[in-house]
mmCIF file of C-alpha atoms in Angstrom:
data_model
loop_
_atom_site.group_PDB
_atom_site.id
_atom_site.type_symbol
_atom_site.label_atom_id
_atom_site.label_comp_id
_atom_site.label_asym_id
_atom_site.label_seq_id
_atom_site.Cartn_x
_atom_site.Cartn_y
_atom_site.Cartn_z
ATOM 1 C CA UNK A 14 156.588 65.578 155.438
ATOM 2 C CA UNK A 15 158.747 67.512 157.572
ATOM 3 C CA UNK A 16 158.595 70.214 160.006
ATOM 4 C CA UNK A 17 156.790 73.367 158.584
ATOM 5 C CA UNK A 18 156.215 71.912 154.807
ATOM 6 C CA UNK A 19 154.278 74.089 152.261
ATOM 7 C CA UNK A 20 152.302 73.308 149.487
ATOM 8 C CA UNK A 21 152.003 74.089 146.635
ATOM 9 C CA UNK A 22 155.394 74.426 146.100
ATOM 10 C CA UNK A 23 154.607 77.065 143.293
ATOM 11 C CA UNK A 24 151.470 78.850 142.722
ATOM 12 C CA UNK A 25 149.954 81.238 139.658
ATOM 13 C CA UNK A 26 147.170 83.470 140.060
ATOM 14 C CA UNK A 27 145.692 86.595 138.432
ATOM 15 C CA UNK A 28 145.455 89.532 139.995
ATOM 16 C CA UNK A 29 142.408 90.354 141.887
ATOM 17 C CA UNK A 30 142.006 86.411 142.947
ATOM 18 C CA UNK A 31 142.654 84.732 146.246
ATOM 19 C CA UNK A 32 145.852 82.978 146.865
ATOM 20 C CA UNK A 33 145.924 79.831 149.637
ATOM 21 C CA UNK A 34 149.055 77.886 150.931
ATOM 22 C CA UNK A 35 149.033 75.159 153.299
ATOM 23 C CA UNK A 36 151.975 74.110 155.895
ATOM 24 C CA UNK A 37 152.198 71.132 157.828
ATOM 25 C CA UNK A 38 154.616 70.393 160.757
ATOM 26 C CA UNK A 39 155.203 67.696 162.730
ATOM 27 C CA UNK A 40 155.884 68.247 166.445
ATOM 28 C CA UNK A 41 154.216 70.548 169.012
ATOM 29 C CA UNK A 42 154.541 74.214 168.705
ATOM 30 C CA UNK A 43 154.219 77.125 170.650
ATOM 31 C CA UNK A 44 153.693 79.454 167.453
ATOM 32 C CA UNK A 45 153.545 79.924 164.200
ATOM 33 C CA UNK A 46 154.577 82.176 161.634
ATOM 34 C CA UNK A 47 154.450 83.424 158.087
ATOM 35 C CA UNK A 48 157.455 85.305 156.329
ATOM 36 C CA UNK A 49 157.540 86.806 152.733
ATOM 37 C CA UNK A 50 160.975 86.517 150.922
ATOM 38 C CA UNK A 51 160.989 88.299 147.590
ATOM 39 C CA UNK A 52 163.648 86.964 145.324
ATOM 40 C CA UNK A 53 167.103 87.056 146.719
ATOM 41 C CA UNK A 54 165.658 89.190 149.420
ATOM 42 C CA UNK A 55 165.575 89.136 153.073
ATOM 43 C CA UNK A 56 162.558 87.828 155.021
ATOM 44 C CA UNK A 57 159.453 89.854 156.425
ATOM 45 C CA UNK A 58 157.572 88.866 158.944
ATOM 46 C CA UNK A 59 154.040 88.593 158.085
ATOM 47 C CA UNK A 60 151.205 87.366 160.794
ATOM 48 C CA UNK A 61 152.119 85.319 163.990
ATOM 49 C CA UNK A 62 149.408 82.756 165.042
ATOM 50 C CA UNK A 63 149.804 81.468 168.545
ATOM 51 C CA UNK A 64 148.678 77.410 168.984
ATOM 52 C CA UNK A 65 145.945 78.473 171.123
ATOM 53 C CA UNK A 66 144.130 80.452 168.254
ATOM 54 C CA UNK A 67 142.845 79.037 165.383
ATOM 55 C CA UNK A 68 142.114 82.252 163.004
ATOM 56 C CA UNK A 69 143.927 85.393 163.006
ATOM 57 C CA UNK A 70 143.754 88.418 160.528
ATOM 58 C CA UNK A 71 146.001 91.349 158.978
ATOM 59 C CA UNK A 72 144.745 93.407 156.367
ATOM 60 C CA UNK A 73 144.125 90.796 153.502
ATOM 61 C CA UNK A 74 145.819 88.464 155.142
ATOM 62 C CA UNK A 75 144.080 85.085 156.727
ATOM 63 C CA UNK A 76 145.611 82.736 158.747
ATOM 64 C CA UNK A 77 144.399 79.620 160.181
ATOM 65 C CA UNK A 78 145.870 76.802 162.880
ATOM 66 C CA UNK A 79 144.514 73.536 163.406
ATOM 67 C CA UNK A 80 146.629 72.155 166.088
ATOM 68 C CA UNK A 81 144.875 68.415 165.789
ATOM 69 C CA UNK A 82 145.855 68.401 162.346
ATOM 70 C CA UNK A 83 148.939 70.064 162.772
ATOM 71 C CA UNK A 84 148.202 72.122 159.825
ATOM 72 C CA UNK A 85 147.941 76.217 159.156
ATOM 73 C CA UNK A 86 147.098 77.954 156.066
ATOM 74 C CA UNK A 87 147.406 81.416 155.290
ATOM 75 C CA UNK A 88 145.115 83.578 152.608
ATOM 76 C CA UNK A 89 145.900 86.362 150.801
ATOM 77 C CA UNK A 90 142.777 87.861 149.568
ATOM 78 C CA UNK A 91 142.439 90.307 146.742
ATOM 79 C CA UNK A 92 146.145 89.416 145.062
ATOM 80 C CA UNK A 93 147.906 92.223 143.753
ATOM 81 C CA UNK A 94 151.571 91.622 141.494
ATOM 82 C CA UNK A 95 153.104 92.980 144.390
ATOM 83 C CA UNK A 96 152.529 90.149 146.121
ATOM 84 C CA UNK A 97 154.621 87.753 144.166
ATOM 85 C CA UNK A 98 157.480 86.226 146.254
ATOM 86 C CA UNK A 99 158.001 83.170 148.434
ATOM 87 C CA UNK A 100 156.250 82.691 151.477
ATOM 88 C CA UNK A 101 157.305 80.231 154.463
ATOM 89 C CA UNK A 102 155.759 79.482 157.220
ATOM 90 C CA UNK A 103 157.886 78.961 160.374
ATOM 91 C CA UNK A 104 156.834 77.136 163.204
ATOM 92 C CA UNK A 105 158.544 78.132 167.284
ATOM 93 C CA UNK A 106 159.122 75.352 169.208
ATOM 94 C CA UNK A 107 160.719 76.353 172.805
ATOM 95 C CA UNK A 108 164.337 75.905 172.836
ATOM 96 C CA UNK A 109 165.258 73.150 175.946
ATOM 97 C CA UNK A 110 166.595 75.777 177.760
ATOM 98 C CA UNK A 111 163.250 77.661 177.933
ATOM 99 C CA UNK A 112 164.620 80.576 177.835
ATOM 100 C CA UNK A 113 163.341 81.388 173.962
ATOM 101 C CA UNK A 114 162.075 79.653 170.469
ATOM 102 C CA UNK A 115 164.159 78.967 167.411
ATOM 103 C CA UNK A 116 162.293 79.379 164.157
ATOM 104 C CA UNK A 117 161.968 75.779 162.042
ATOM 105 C CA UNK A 118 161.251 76.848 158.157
ATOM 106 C CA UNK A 119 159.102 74.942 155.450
ATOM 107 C CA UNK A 120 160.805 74.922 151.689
ATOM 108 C CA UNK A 121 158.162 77.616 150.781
ATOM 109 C CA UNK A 122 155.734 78.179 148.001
ATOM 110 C CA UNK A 123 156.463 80.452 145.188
ATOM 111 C CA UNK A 124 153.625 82.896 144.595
ATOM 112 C CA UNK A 125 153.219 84.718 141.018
ATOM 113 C CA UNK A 126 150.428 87.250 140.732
ATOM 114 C CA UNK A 127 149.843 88.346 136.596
ATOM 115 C CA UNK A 128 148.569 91.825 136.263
ATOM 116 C CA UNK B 13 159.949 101.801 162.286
ATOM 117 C CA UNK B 14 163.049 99.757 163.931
ATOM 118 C CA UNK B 15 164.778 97.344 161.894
ATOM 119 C CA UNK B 16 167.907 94.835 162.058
ATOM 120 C CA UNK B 17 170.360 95.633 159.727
ATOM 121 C CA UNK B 18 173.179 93.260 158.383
ATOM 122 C CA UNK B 19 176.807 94.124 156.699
ATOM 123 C CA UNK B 20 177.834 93.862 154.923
ATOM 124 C CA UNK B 21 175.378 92.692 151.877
ATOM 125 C CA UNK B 22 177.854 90.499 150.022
ATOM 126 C CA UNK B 23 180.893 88.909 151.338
ATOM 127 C CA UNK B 24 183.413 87.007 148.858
ATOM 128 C CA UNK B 25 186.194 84.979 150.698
ATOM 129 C CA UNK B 26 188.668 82.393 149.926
ATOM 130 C CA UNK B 27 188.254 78.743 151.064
ATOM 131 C CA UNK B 28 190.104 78.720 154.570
ATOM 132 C CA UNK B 29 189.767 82.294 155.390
ATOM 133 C CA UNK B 30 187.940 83.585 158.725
ATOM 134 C CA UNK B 31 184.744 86.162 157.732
ATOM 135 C CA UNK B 32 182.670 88.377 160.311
ATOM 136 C CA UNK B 33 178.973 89.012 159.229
ATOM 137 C CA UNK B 34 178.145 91.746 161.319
ATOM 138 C CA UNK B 35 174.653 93.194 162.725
ATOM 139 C CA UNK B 36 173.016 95.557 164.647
ATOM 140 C CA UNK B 37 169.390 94.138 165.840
ATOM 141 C CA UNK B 38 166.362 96.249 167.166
ATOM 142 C CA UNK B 39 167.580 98.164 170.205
ATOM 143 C CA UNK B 40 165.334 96.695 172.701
ATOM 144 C CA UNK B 41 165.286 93.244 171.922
ATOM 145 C CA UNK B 42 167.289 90.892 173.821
ATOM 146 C CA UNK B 43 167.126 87.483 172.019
ATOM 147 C CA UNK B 44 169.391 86.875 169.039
ATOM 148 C CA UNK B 45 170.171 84.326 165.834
ATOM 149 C CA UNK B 46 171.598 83.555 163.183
ATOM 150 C CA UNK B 47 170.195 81.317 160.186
ATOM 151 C CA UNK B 48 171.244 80.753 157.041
ATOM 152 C CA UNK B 49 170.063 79.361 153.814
ATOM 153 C CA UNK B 50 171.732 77.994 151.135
ATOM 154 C CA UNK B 51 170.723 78.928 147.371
ATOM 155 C CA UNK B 52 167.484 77.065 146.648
ATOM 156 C CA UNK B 53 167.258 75.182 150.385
ATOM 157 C CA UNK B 54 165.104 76.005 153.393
ATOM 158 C CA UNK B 55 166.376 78.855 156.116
ATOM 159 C CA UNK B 56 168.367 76.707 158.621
ATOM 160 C CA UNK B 57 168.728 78.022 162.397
ATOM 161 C CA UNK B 58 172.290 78.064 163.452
ATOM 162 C CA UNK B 59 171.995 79.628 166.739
ATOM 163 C CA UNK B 60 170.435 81.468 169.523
ATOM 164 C CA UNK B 61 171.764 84.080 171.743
ATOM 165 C CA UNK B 62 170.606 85.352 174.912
ATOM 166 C CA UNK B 63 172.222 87.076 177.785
ATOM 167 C CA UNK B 64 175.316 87.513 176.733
ATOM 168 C CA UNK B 65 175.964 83.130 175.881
ATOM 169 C CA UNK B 66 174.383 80.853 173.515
ATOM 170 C CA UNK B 67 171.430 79.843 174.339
ATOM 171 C CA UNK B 68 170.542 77.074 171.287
ATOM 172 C CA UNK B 69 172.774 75.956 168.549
ATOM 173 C CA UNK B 70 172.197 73.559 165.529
ATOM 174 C CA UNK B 71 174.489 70.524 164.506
ATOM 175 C CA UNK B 72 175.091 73.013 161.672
ATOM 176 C CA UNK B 73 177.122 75.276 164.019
ATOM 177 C CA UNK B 74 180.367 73.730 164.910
ATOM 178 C CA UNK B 75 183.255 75.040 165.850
ATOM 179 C CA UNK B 76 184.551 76.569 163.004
ATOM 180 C CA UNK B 77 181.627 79.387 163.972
ATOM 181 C CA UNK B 78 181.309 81.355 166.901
ATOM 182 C CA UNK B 79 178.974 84.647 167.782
ATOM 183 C CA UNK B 80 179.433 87.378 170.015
ATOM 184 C CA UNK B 81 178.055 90.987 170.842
ATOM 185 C CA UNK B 82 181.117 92.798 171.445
ATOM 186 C CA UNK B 83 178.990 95.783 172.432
ATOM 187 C CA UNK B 84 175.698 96.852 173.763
ATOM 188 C CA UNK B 85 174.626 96.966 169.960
ATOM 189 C CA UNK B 86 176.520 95.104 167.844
ATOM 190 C CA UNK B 87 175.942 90.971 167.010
ATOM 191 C CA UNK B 88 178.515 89.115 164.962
ATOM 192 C CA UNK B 89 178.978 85.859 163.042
ATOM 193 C CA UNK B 90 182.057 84.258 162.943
ATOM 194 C CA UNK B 91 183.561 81.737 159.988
ATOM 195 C CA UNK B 92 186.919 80.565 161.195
ATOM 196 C CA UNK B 93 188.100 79.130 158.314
ATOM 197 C CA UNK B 94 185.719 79.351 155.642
ATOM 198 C CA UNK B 95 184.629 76.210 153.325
ATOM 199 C CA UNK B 96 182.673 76.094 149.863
ATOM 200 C CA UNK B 97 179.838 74.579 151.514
ATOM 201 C CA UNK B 98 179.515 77.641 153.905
ATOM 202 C CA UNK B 99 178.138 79.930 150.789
ATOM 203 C CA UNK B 100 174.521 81.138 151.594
ATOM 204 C CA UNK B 101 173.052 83.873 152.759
ATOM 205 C CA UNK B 102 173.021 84.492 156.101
ATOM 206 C CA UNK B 103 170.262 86.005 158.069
ATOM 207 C CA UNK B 104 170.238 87.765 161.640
ATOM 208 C CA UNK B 105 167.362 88.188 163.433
ATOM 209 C CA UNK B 106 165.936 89.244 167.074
ATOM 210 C CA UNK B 107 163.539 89.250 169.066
ATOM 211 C CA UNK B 108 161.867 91.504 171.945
ATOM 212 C CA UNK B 109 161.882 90.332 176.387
ATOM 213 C CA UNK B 110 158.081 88.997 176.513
ATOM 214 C CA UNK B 111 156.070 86.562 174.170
ATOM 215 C CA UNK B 112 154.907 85.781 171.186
ATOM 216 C CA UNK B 113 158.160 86.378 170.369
ATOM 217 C CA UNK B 114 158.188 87.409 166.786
ATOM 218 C CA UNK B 115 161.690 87.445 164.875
ATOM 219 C CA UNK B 116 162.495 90.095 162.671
ATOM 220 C CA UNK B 117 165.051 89.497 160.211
ATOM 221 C CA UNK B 118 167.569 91.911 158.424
ATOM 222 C CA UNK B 119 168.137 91.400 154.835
ATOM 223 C CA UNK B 120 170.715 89.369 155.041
ATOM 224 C CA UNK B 121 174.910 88.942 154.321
ATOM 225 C CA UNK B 122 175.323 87.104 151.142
ATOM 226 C CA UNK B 123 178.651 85.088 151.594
ATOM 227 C CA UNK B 124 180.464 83.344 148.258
ATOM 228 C CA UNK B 125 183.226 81.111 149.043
ATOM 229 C CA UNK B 126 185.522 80.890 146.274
#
């Protein structure tokens, strides 16, 4: 897979469950991020997880790193149809100057909570 | 609550014309980019700005694209001469002086090349 690759690539839930997606990335990291995108929208940052944490929270948001697998997942508890858009996850790598981080993106998984 | 904002939201140009996507990031951040993402594709990173010089650029940015903060507020996107392939939407972002670094995007110029 390649750097910062979701899955699912589409998800459908009810309102009220849990929704989980998965990223995987390749190389080392310093960080990693989440972003919601509705539709044709721009892109909001959701929770940063830093690769010396493994579990970080944000309202009903859960996100998890496993460096060793090179995997993070993030949770949304509780779904609500608000929550229906497209969320990437985005991992940091240093740039070589090491000055600051560019932002890699995943393809996303498209998340549609029915009332 | 600060936010980067982008203009303007949709841009339609000719093949071969030049195009300036303007925007105005949070007022104390220092780092800046530029990423795009064509219709249906990933968000791409074109290129990183800090200090007044470019900092990081992708194979994607070549020299038909140049940035530049022209002021102590402004950040701008260049397209020389514009091709079909450069439709997308393109997103600025920034990003504050100390870590974890966090990038906060605007919401983004659409640009149509006709």
């Amino acid at each position: 897979s390649q750097q910062g690759e979701e899955d699912p690539q589409a998800l459908s839930i009810q309102e009220g469950e849990n929704a989980t997606m998965n990223c995987s990335y390749k190389t080392s990291i310093n960080n990693l991020q989440w972003y919601r995108q509705n539709s044709g929208r721009g892109l909001v940052h959701l929770i940063l997880i830093r690769s010396n944490e493994r579990e970080k929270h944000s309202g009903r948001l859960r996100v998890t790193l496993d460096t060793s697998k090179k995997s993070s997942s993030l949770l949304i508890t509780a779904s609500r149809a608000a929550d229906t858009a497209s969320y990437f996850c985005a991992t940091a790598s240093l740039n070589s100057g090491g000055s600051n981080y560019k932002l890699t993106f995943g393809k996303g998984t498209l998340l549609t909570v029915n009332p | 609550e600060p936010e980067v904002t982008q203009t303007p939201s949709h841009q339609v140009t000719q093949m071969g014309q030049e195009v300036i996507l303007r925007c105005v990031p949070i007022s104390n951040h220092l780092y800046f980019y530029w990423y795009r993402q064509i219709l249906g594709q990933k968000v791409e990173f074109l290129v990183s700005f800090y200090n007044n010089e470019i900092s990081e650029k992708s194979e994607i940015f070549d020299d038909q694209f140049s940035v530049e903060r022209p002021d102590g507020s402004n950040f701008t996107l260049k397209i020389r001469s514009t091709k079909l392939e450069d439709s997308a939407m393109y997103f600025c972002a920034s990003s504050g002086s100390g870590p974890p670094y966090e990038q906060y995007f605007g919401p983004g110029t659409r640009l149509t090349v006709t």
